[in-house]
XYZ file of C-alpha atoms in Angstrom:
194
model
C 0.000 0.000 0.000
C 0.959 3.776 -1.225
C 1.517 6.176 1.494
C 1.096 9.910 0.676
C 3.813 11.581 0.759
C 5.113 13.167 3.797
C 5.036 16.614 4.925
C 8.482 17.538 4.850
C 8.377 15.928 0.532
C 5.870 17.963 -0.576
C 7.571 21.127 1.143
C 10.768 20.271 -0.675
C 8.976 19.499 -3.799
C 7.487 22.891 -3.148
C 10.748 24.867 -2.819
C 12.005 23.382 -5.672
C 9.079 23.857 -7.398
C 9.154 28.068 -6.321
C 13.027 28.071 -7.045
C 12.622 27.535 -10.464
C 10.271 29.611 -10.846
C 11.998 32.647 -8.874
C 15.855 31.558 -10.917
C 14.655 30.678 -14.455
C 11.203 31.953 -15.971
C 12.868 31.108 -19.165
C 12.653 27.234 -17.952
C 9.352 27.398 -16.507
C 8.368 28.743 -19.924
C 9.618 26.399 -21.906
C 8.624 23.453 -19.543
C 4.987 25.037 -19.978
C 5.426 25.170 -24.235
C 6.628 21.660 -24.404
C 3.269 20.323 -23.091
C 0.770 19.958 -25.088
C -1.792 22.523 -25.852
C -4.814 20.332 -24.145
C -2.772 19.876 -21.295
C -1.467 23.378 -20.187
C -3.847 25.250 -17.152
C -5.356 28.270 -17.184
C -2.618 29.683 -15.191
C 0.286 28.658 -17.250
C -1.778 29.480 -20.222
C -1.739 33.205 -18.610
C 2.127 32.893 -18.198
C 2.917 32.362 -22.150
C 0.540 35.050 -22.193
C 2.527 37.350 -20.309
C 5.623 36.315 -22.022
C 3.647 36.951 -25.621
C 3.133 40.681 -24.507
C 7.052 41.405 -24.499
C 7.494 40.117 -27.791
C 7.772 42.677 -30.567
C 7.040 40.345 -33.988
C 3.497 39.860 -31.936
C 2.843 43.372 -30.928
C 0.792 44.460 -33.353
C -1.769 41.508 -32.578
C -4.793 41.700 -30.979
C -5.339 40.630 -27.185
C -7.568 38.034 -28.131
C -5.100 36.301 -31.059
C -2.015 36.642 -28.211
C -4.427 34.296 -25.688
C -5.111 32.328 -28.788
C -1.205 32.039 -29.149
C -0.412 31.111 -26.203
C -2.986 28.017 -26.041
C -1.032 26.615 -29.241
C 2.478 28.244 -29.659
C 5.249 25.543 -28.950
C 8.392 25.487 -27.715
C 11.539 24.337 -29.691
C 15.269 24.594 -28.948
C 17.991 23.884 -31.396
C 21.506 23.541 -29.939
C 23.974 23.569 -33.277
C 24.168 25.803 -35.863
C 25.670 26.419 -39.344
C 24.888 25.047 -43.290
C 23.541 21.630 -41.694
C 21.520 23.298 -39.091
C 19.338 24.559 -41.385
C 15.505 25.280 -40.330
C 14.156 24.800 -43.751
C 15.196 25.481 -47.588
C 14.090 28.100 -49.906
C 11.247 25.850 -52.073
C 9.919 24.093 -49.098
C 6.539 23.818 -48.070
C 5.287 25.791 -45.393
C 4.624 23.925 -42.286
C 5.304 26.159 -39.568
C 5.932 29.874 -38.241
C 8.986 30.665 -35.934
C 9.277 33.665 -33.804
C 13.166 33.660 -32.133
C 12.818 33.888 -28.376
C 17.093 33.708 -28.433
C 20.034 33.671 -31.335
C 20.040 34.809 -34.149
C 18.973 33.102 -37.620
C 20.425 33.896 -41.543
C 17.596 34.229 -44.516
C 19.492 33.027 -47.422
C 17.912 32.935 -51.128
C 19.966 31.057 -53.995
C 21.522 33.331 -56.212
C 21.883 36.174 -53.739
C 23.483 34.617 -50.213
C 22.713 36.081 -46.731
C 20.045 38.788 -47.628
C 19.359 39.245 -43.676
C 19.991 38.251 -39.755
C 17.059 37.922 -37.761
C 17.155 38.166 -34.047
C 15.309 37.673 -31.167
C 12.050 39.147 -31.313
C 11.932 38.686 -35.067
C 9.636 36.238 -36.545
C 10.096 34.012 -40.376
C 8.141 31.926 -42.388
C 4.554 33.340 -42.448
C 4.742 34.298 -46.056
C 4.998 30.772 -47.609
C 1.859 30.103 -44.790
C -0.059 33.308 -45.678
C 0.284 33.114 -49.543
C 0.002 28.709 -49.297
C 3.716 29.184 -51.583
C 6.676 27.503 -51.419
C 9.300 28.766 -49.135
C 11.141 32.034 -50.244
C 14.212 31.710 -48.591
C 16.305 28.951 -46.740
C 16.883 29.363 -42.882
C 20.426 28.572 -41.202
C 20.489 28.696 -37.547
C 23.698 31.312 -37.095
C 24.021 30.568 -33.004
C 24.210 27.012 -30.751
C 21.493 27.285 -28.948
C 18.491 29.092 -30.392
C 15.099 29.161 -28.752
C 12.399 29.327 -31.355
C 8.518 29.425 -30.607
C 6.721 27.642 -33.708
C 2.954 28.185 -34.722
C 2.158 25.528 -37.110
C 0.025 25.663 -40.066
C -3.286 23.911 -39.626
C -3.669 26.294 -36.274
C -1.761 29.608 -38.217
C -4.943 29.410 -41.009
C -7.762 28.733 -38.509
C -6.220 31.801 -36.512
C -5.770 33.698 -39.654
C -9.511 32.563 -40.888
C -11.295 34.017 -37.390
C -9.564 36.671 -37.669
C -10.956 37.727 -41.014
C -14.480 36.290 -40.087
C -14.078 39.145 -37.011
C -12.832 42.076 -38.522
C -14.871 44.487 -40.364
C -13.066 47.026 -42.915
C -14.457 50.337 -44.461
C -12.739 50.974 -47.389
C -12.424 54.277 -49.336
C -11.124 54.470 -52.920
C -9.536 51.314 -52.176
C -7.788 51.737 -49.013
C -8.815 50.753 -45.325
C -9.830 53.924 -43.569
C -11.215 52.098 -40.513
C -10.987 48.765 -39.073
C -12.958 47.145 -36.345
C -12.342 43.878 -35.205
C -15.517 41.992 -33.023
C -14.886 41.115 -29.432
C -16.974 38.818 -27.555
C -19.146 40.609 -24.682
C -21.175 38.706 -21.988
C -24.397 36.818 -22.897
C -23.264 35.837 -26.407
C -23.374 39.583 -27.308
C -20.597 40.661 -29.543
C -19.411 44.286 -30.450
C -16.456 45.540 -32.409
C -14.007 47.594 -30.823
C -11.287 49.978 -32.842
């Protein structure tokens, strides 16, 4: 027969528990993005959250896509770099967009070399997603260790899709002169906001 586990365990498991929460966020993050989305609670849902806010390829986004985010965003870390570490090659399908939480990352196109570094806070790889193309460019990781967060596709176009179904435009000659995008209210009422 199991015994529960004493007193003096689940303090320790406790402290530990607050330790690494106090010394690395980073880890608690990525111990929260390398769950799976079904799995993740409420309150570490509000943590990627938080961590979503402070990132500047995702701060034009509405509130409501950043919650969506963080429900679905995963976590990956790649620890070489260089010509065989890379991401993906220009003419590849798009399966995935990256947003660099740490290191840095080349966009190279054939013909023309290194066209840019990205960094952290920089995002790649929507395009080929957006405009259902092959990739434009291939991606070499340029540091050991990068930290990527990764949106895949099938959850990038349903994203992408209630966003358009929520958003109201008025055009003029062409151009948006307003947008509004619809925000759930209480009681099933909805309402756009600016």
């Amino acid at each position: 027969m199991e015994s529960a586990p004493s007193t003096n365990s689940s303090d320790q498991i406790r402290d530990a528990i607050t330790t690494l929460f106090q010394r690395g966020p980073d880890a608690t993050l990525r111990m929260i993005l390398r769950k799976p989305s079904h799995e993740r609670t409420p309150e570490e849902l509000e943590v990627v959250f938080e961590e979503l806010l402070h990132i500047s390829a995702l701060s034009h986004l509405s509130t409501s896509i950043k919650r969506e985010l963080a429900s679905i965003i995963v976590f990956e870390a790649h620890s070489q770099s260089g010509t065989i570490c890379e991401l993906f090659n220009q003419g590849d399908e798009g399966r995935s967009w990256y947003i660099i939480l740490k290191g840095k990352v080349d966009v190279v196109i054939h013909g023309k070399g290194t066209v840019a570094t990205l960094k952290e806070g920089d995002d790649f790889g929507k395009l080929a997603l957006i405009n259902d193309a092959p990739r434009a460019a291939t991606i070499v990781l340029k540091e050991h260790n990068c930290h990527l967060l990764r949106v895949d596709k099938e959850h990038f176009n349903r994203i992408l899709r209630d966003v358009e179904a929520n958003t109201l435009r008025l055009q003029e000659h062409g151009k948006d002169v307003l947008v509004l995008e619809r925000v759930a209210k209480h009681r099933g009422v909805s309402a756009f906001k600016y």
